[in-house]
PDB file of C-alpha atoms and ligand atoms in Angstrom:
ATOM      1  CA  MET A   1     168.782  96.280 212.011  1.00  0.00           C
ATOM      2  CA  ILE A   2     167.483  96.092 208.456  1.00  0.00           C
ATOM      3  CA  ARG A   3     165.608  99.183 207.299  1.00  0.00           C
ATOM      4  CA  LEU A   4     163.498  99.250 204.145  1.00  0.00           C
ATOM      5  CA  TYR A   5     162.336 102.373 202.319  1.00  0.00           C
ATOM      6  CA  GLY A   6     159.390 102.086 199.943  1.00  0.00           C
ATOM      7  CA  SER A   7     155.780 100.981 199.963  1.00  0.00           C
ATOM      8  CA  PRO A   8     154.891  97.299 199.459  1.00  0.00           C
ATOM      9  CA  ARG A   9     152.837  98.494 196.472  1.00  0.00           C
ATOM     10  CA  SER A  10     155.941  99.802 194.723  1.00  0.00           C
ATOM     11  CA  SER A  11     159.077  98.130 193.372  1.00  0.00           C
ATOM     12  CA  ALA A  12     159.927  97.646 197.044  1.00  0.00           C
ATOM     13  CA  GLY A  13     157.239  94.921 197.160  1.00  0.00           C
ATOM     14  CA  ARG A  14     159.619  92.117 196.217  1.00  0.00           C
ATOM     15  CA  CYS A  15     161.965  93.173 199.027  1.00  0.00           C
ATOM     16  CA  TYR A  16     159.137  92.709 201.550  1.00  0.00           C
ATOM     17  CA  LEU A  17     158.424  89.317 199.984  1.00  0.00           C
ATOM     18  CA  VAL A  18     162.025  88.137 200.359  1.00  0.00           C
ATOM     19  CA  LEU A  19     162.370  89.593 203.878  1.00  0.00           C
ATOM     20  CA  GLU A  20     159.213  87.721 204.877  1.00  0.00           C
ATOM     21  CA  GLU A  21     160.435  84.507 203.236  1.00  0.00           C
ATOM     22  CA  LEU A  22     163.673  84.805 205.193  1.00  0.00           C
ATOM     23  CA  GLY A  23     161.778  85.570 208.405  1.00  0.00           C
ATOM     24  CA  LEU A  24     164.032  88.534 209.121  1.00  0.00           C
ATOM     25  CA  PRO A  25     163.041  91.386 211.399  1.00  0.00           C
ATOM     26  CA  TYR A  26     163.042  94.715 209.571  1.00  0.00           C
ATOM     27  CA  GLU A  27     161.897  98.255 210.072  1.00  0.00           C
ATOM     28  CA  VAL A  28     159.812 100.013 207.446  1.00  0.00           C
ATOM     29  CA  MET A  29     160.992 103.590 207.016  1.00  0.00           C
ATOM     30  CA  SER A  30     158.083 105.798 206.086  1.00  0.00           C
ATOM     31  CA  LEU A  31     158.607 108.184 203.186  1.00  0.00           C
ATOM     32  CA  ASP A  32     155.978 110.688 202.113  1.00  0.00           C
ATOM     33  CA  MET A  33     156.462 110.463 198.348  1.00  0.00           C
ATOM     34  CA  MET A  34     153.308 112.336 197.362  1.00  0.00           C
ATOM     35  CA  GLY A  35     153.017 115.424 199.552  1.00  0.00           C
ATOM     36  CA  LYS A  36     156.500 116.122 200.883  1.00  0.00           C
ATOM     37  CA  ARG A  37     158.308 114.178 198.132  1.00  0.00           C
ATOM     38  CA  GLU A  38     160.716 112.898 200.761  1.00  0.00           C
ATOM     39  CA  HIS A  39     162.295 110.524 198.233  1.00  0.00           C
ATOM     40  CA  LYS A  40     163.880 113.641 196.674  1.00  0.00           C
ATOM     41  CA  SER A  41     165.095 115.073 199.992  1.00  0.00           C
ATOM     42  CA  GLU A  42     168.777 115.669 200.583  1.00  0.00           C
ATOM     43  CA  ALA A  43     168.783 113.078 203.367  1.00  0.00           C
ATOM     44  CA  TYR A  44     167.201 110.344 201.211  1.00  0.00           C
ATOM     45  CA  LEU A  45     169.314 111.154 198.138  1.00  0.00           C
ATOM     46  CA  LYS A  46     172.358 110.382 200.286  1.00  0.00           C
ATOM     47  CA  LEU A  47     171.010 106.841 200.587  1.00  0.00           C
ATOM     48  CA  ASN A  48     169.695 106.454 197.050  1.00  0.00           C
ATOM     49  CA  PRO A  49     170.952 109.133 194.642  1.00  0.00           C
ATOM     50  CA  ASN A  50     168.243 108.072 192.160  1.00  0.00           C
ATOM     51  CA  GLY A  51     165.538 109.445 194.442  1.00  0.00           C
ATOM     52  CA  LYS A  52     163.573 106.218 194.021  1.00  0.00           C
ATOM     53  CA  VAL A  53     162.423 103.321 196.161  1.00  0.00           C
ATOM     54  CA  PRO A  54     163.312 100.753 197.272  1.00  0.00           C
ATOM     55  CA  CYS A  55     166.428 101.328 199.288  1.00  0.00           C
ATOM     56  CA  LEU A  56     167.567  99.057 202.088  1.00  0.00           C
ATOM     57  CA  SER A  57     170.097  99.509 204.819  1.00  0.00           C
ATOM     58  CA  ASP A  58     171.535  96.672 206.869  1.00  0.00           C
ATOM     59  CA  GLY A  59     173.606  98.231 209.607  1.00  0.00           C
ATOM     60  CA  ASP A  60     175.937 100.643 207.825  1.00  0.00           C
ATOM     61  CA  PHE A  61     175.522  98.919 204.474  1.00  0.00           C
ATOM     62  CA  VAL A  62     173.160 100.596 201.983  1.00  0.00           C
ATOM     63  CA  ILE A  63     171.838  99.101 198.747  1.00  0.00           C
ATOM     64  CA  TRP A  64     169.256 100.136 196.130  1.00  0.00           C
ATOM     65  CA  GLU A  65     167.700  98.476 193.036  1.00  0.00           C
ATOM     66  CA  SER A  66     165.066  95.945 194.034  1.00  0.00           C
ATOM     67  CA  MET A  67     166.604  92.922 192.300  1.00  0.00           C
ATOM     68  CA  ALA A  68     170.015  93.644 193.804  1.00  0.00           C
ATOM     69  CA  ILE A  69     168.366  93.958 197.224  1.00  0.00           C
ATOM     70  CA  THR A  70     166.627  90.570 196.980  1.00  0.00           C
ATOM     71  CA  TRP A  71     169.875  88.960 195.788  1.00  0.00           C
ATOM     72  CA  TYR A  72     171.840  90.547 198.644  1.00  0.00           C
ATOM     73  CA  LEU A  73     169.318  89.412 201.267  1.00  0.00           C
ATOM     74  CA  ALA A  74     169.317  85.838 199.987  1.00  0.00           C
ATOM     75  CA  ASP A  75     173.103  85.774 199.645  1.00  0.00           C
ATOM     76  CA  LYS A  76     173.630  87.018 203.180  1.00  0.00           C
ATOM     77  CA  TYR A  77     170.846  85.243 205.026  1.00  0.00           C
ATOM     78  CA  ARG A  78     169.963  82.090 203.035  1.00  0.00           C
ATOM     79  CA  PRO A  79     172.337  81.452 200.121  1.00  0.00           C
ATOM     80  CA  ALA A  80     170.453  78.256 199.220  1.00  0.00           C
ATOM     81  CA  LEU A  81     167.802  80.570 197.741  1.00  0.00           C
ATOM     82  CA  LEU A  82     170.299  81.575 195.040  1.00  0.00           C
ATOM     83  CA  GLY A  83     170.880  78.081 193.661  1.00  0.00           C
ATOM     84  CA  ALA A  84     173.506  75.429 194.349  1.00  0.00           C
ATOM     85  CA  THR A  85     175.729  75.750 191.274  1.00  0.00           C
ATOM     86  CA  PRO A  86     177.070  78.549 189.041  1.00  0.00           C
ATOM     87  CA  GLU A  87     174.611  77.396 186.366  1.00  0.00           C
ATOM     88  CA  MET A  88     171.671  77.616 188.756  1.00  0.00           C
ATOM     89  CA  ARG A  89     172.775  81.011 190.045  1.00  0.00           C
ATOM     90  CA  GLY A  90     173.100  82.165 186.441  1.00  0.00           C
ATOM     91  CA  LEU A  91     169.528  81.090 185.755  1.00  0.00           C
ATOM     92  CA  VAL A  92     168.278  82.734 188.941  1.00  0.00           C
ATOM     93  CA  GLN A  93     169.782  85.989 187.671  1.00  0.00           C
ATOM     94  CA  GLN A  94     168.449  85.351 184.167  1.00  0.00           C
ATOM     95  CA  TRP A  95     164.844  85.085 185.379  1.00  0.00           C
ATOM     96  CA  SER A  96     165.184  87.992 187.785  1.00  0.00           C
ATOM     97  CA  TYR A  97     166.601  90.340 185.119  1.00  0.00           C
ATOM     98  CA  TRP A  98     164.079  89.063 182.606  1.00  0.00           C
ATOM     99  CA  ALA A  99     161.207  89.788 184.972  1.00  0.00           C
ATOM    100  CA  ILE A 100     162.276  93.378 185.512  1.00  0.00           C
ATOM    101  CA  THR A 101     163.405  94.184 181.949  1.00  0.00           C
ATOM    102  CA  GLU A 102     160.971  92.187 179.805  1.00  0.00           C
ATOM    103  CA  LEU A 103     157.841  91.284 181.766  1.00  0.00           C
ATOM    104  CA  GLN A 104     157.438  94.277 184.055  1.00  0.00           C
ATOM    105  CA  PRO A 105     157.784  97.232 181.625  1.00  0.00           C
ATOM    106  CA  PRO A 106     154.601  96.643 179.583  1.00  0.00           C
ATOM    107  CA  MET A 107     152.696  96.095 182.829  1.00  0.00           C
ATOM    108  CA  VAL A 108     154.048  99.334 184.276  1.00  0.00           C
ATOM    109  CA  ASP A 109     153.086 101.146 181.047  1.00  0.00           C
ATOM    110  CA  MET A 110     149.522  99.884 181.545  1.00  0.00           C
ATOM    111  CA  LEU A 111     149.561 100.717 185.255  1.00  0.00           C
ATOM    112  CA  ILE A 112     150.617 104.306 184.613  1.00  0.00           C
ATOM    113  CA  GLN A 113     147.905 104.778 181.998  1.00  0.00           C
ATOM    114  CA  LEU A 114     145.109 103.032 183.899  1.00  0.00           C
ATOM    115  CA  PHE A 115     145.779 104.230 187.445  1.00  0.00           C
ATOM    116  CA  PHE A 116     147.872 107.394 187.280  1.00  0.00           C
ATOM    117  CA  THR A 117     146.548 109.119 184.148  1.00  0.00           C
ATOM    118  CA  PRO A 118     143.196 110.962 184.164  1.00  0.00           C
ATOM    119  CA  GLU A 119     140.672 109.134 181.992  1.00  0.00           C
ATOM    120  CA  ASP A 120     140.457 111.941 179.402  1.00  0.00           C
ATOM    121  CA  LYS A 121     144.245 111.954 178.983  1.00  0.00           C
ATOM    122  CA  ARG A 122     144.757 108.191 178.619  1.00  0.00           C
ATOM    123  CA  ASP A 123     146.617 106.938 175.575  1.00  0.00           C
ATOM    124  CA  HIS A 124     144.460 103.985 174.570  1.00  0.00           C
ATOM    125  CA  GLY A 125     146.841 103.047 171.763  1.00  0.00           C
ATOM    126  CA  ALA A 126     149.692 102.756 174.265  1.00  0.00           C
ATOM    127  CA  ILE A 127     147.513 100.673 176.597  1.00  0.00           C
ATOM    128  CA  ALA A 128     146.590  98.279 173.782  1.00  0.00           C
ATOM    129  CA  LYS A 129     150.213  98.009 172.648  1.00  0.00           C
ATOM    130  CA  ALA A 130     151.446  97.259 176.170  1.00  0.00           C
ATOM    131  CA  LYS A 131     148.636  94.755 176.700  1.00  0.00           C
ATOM    132  CA  ASP A 132     149.672  92.875 173.548  1.00  0.00           C
ATOM    133  CA  ARG A 133     153.258  92.622 174.793  1.00  0.00           C
ATOM    134  CA  VAL A 134     152.345  90.714 177.977  1.00  0.00           C
ATOM    135  CA  PRO A 135     150.828  87.360 176.833  1.00  0.00           C
ATOM    136  CA  PRO A 136     153.846  86.206 174.761  1.00  0.00           C
ATOM    137  CA  ARG A 137     156.044  86.839 177.788  1.00  0.00           C
ATOM    138  CA  LEU A 138     153.716  84.969 180.131  1.00  0.00           C
ATOM    139  CA  ALA A 139     153.784  82.123 177.576  1.00  0.00           C
ATOM    140  CA  ILE A 140     157.589  81.989 177.918  1.00  0.00           C
ATOM    141  CA  LEU A 141     157.142  81.468 181.650  1.00  0.00           C
ATOM    142  CA  ASP A 142     154.432  78.861 181.159  1.00  0.00           C
ATOM    143  CA  ASN A 143     156.689  76.929 178.821  1.00  0.00           C
ATOM    144  CA  ALA A 144     159.639  77.124 181.226  1.00  0.00           C
ATOM    145  CA  LEU A 145     157.487  75.750 184.026  1.00  0.00           C
ATOM    146  CA  ARG A 146     156.170  72.797 182.010  1.00  0.00           C
ATOM    147  CA  GLY A 147     157.197  69.722 184.045  1.00  0.00           C
ATOM    148  CA  ASN A 148     159.048  71.889 186.587  1.00  0.00           C
ATOM    149  CA  SER A 149     157.935  72.762 190.103  1.00  0.00           C
ATOM    150  CA  TYR A 150     160.097  75.872 190.291  1.00  0.00           C
ATOM    151  CA  LEU A 151     161.875  78.128 187.825  1.00  0.00           C
ATOM    152  CA  VAL A 152     165.381  76.891 188.682  1.00  0.00           C
ATOM    153  CA  GLY A 153     165.959  73.412 190.107  1.00  0.00           C
ATOM    154  CA  GLU A 154     163.666  71.478 192.379  1.00  0.00           C
ATOM    155  CA  THR A 155     163.300  73.978 195.190  1.00  0.00           C
ATOM    156  CA  LEU A 156     162.294  77.592 195.668  1.00  0.00           C
ATOM    157  CA  THR A 157     164.857  80.201 194.679  1.00  0.00           C
ATOM    158  CA  VAL A 158     164.810  83.966 194.791  1.00  0.00           C
ATOM    159  CA  ALA A 159     163.951  83.833 191.057  1.00  0.00           C
ATOM    160  CA  ASP A 160     160.510  82.433 191.945  1.00  0.00           C
ATOM    161  CA  LEU A 161     159.916  85.272 194.398  1.00  0.00           C
ATOM    162  CA  ASN A 162     161.200  87.974 192.048  1.00  0.00           C
ATOM    163  CA  VAL A 163     159.206  86.703 189.069  1.00  0.00           C
ATOM    164  CA  ALA A 164     156.067  86.115 191.166  1.00  0.00           C
ATOM    165  CA  SER A 165     156.260  89.720 192.387  1.00  0.00           C
ATOM    166  CA  VAL A 166     155.915  90.791 188.755  1.00  0.00           C
ATOM    167  CA  VAL A 167     153.326  88.181 187.688  1.00  0.00           C
ATOM    168  CA  ASN A 168     151.253  89.433 190.607  1.00  0.00           C
ATOM    169  CA  ILE A 169     150.814  92.796 188.858  1.00  0.00           C
ATOM    170  CA  ALA A 170     148.865  91.098 186.034  1.00  0.00           C
ATOM    171  CA  GLY A 171     145.685  90.487 188.060  1.00  0.00           C
ATOM    172  CA  GLY A 172     145.257  94.159 188.932  1.00  0.00           C
ATOM    173  CA  LEU A 173     145.462  95.021 185.235  1.00  0.00           C
ATOM    174  CA  GLY A 174     142.766  92.550 184.208  1.00  0.00           C
ATOM    175  CA  LEU A 175     145.332  90.284 182.540  1.00  0.00           C
ATOM    176  CA  THR A 176     144.562  86.626 183.157  1.00  0.00           C
ATOM    177  CA  LEU A 177     146.707  83.520 183.308  1.00  0.00           C
ATOM    178  CA  ASP A 178     143.960  81.558 181.503  1.00  0.00           C
ATOM    179  CA  GLY A 179     145.354  78.980 179.097  1.00  0.00           C
ATOM    180  CA  LEU A 180     148.699  78.943 180.942  1.00  0.00           C
ATOM    181  CA  PRO A 181     148.314  75.871 183.193  1.00  0.00           C
ATOM    182  CA  HIS A 182     151.952  75.491 184.261  1.00  0.00           C
ATOM    183  CA  LEU A 183     152.310  79.151 185.133  1.00  0.00           C
ATOM    184  CA  THR A 184     148.973  79.065 186.973  1.00  0.00           C
ATOM    185  CA  ALA A 185     149.952  76.014 189.047  1.00  0.00           C
ATOM    186  CA  TRP A 186     153.323  77.567 189.931  1.00  0.00           C
ATOM    187  CA  PHE A 187     151.784  80.930 190.832  1.00  0.00           C
ATOM    188  CA  GLU A 188     149.154  79.264 193.056  1.00  0.00           C
ATOM    189  CA  LYS A 189     151.958  77.447 194.862  1.00  0.00           C
ATOM    190  CA  ILE A 190     153.969  80.633 195.411  1.00  0.00           C
ATOM    191  CA  LYS A 191     150.830  82.523 196.484  1.00  0.00           C
ATOM    192  CA  ALA A 192     150.140  79.853 199.126  1.00  0.00           C
ATOM    193  CA  ARG A 193     153.438  80.572 200.873  1.00  0.00           C
ATOM    194  CA  PRO A 194     153.051  82.469 204.171  1.00  0.00           C
ATOM    195  CA  SER A 195     155.571  85.044 202.907  1.00  0.00           C
ATOM    196  CA  PHE A 196     153.442  85.787 199.857  1.00  0.00           C
ATOM    197  CA  GLN A 197     150.319  86.096 201.964  1.00  0.00           C
ATOM    198  CA  VAL A 198     151.993  88.677 204.185  1.00  0.00           C
ATOM    199  CA  PHE A 199     153.233  90.486 201.059  1.00  0.00           C
ATOM    200  CA  ILE A 200     149.673  90.586 199.654  1.00  0.00           C
ATOM    201  CA  ALA A 201     148.220  91.738 202.985  1.00  0.00           C
ATOM    202  CA  LYS A 202     150.782  94.547 203.165  1.00  0.00           C
ATOM    203  CA  ARG A 203     149.799  95.665 199.654  1.00  0.00           C
ATOM    204  CA  GLN A 204     146.111  96.126 200.610  1.00  0.00           C
TER     205      GLN A 204
HETATM  206  N1  GSH B   1     164.713  99.644 188.828  1.00  0.00           N
HETATM  207  C1  GSH B   1     164.291 100.216 190.073  1.00  0.00           C
HETATM  208  C2  GSH B   1     163.002 100.989 189.849  1.00  0.00           C
HETATM  209  C3  GSH B   1     162.679 101.864 191.019  1.00  0.00           C
HETATM  210  C4  GSH B   1     161.464 102.737 190.753  1.00  0.00           C
HETATM  211  O1  GSH B   1     161.166 103.113 189.608  1.00  0.00           O
HETATM  212  N2  GSH B   1     160.758 103.076 191.832  1.00  0.00           N
HETATM  213  C5  GSH B   1     159.601 103.941 191.725  1.00  0.00           C
HETATM  214  C6  GSH B   1     158.450 103.375 192.537  1.00  0.00           C
HETATM  215  S1  GSH B   1     157.923 101.827 191.901  1.00  0.00           S
HETATM  216  C7  GSH B   1     159.948 105.295 192.326  1.00  0.00           C
HETATM  217  O2  GSH B   1     160.595 105.381 193.339  1.00  0.00           O
HETATM  218  N3  GSH B   1     159.489 106.376 191.675  1.00  0.00           N
HETATM  219  C8  GSH B   1     159.669 107.709 192.169  1.00  0.00           C
HETATM  220  C9  GSH B   1     160.305 108.602 191.161  1.00  0.00           C
HETATM  221  O3  GSH B   1     160.692 108.140 190.075  1.00  0.00           O
HETATM  222  O4  GSH B   1     160.397 109.779 191.453  1.00  0.00           O
HETATM  223  C10 GSH B   1     164.096  99.091 191.112  1.00  0.00           C
HETATM  224  O5  GSH B   1     163.589  98.023 190.739  1.00  0.00           O
HETATM  225  O6  GSH B   1     164.468  99.263 192.280  1.00  0.00           O
END
């Protein structure tokens, strides 16, 4: 049985998305991260020594880091989602790493300021700086999707799911995809997938 630790509203979200896309049964392991801080408990640290979510177990096998988890799930249960050639698999990794190291950090900076920092303590300079860093990165995606249905090749790969899980954060921050027609069309297509709809519903 696959067990997943972490809320769909956290970095674990993309793991839910890929599990749903694969149609795999899985058990959500509840962790009280606020009150009891169970993600720092001795038992949980044995699974993920970082004390962070997500963490996934599949039988006796344990893995953490959300992008590694989505790669593992695709590799084990539907390798076609990783791309057909070494070049395609390289690009799937490129977009997945890019999403988590380039696109996500300014959005997380904004998220922390806007949703987890009391209004009187917010660093408006930091918010503005982070906000300025997002549009050029979304433009890179828009450009890559010009004339392409998916990020890598002609069919869905795990790169589309990983990147969409990050693009999805933009809406909640008041960042729009206006003026980015290729990105918008791609995102609408990914959002229409049953897996994405379940992912969104779980995040409510
Ligand atoms: N690079 C990690 C990031 C994990 C991460 O930062 N998780 C946050 C939730 S989104 C967490 O568990 N924070 C709790 C903490 O840092 O104590 C991944 O993508 O899996």
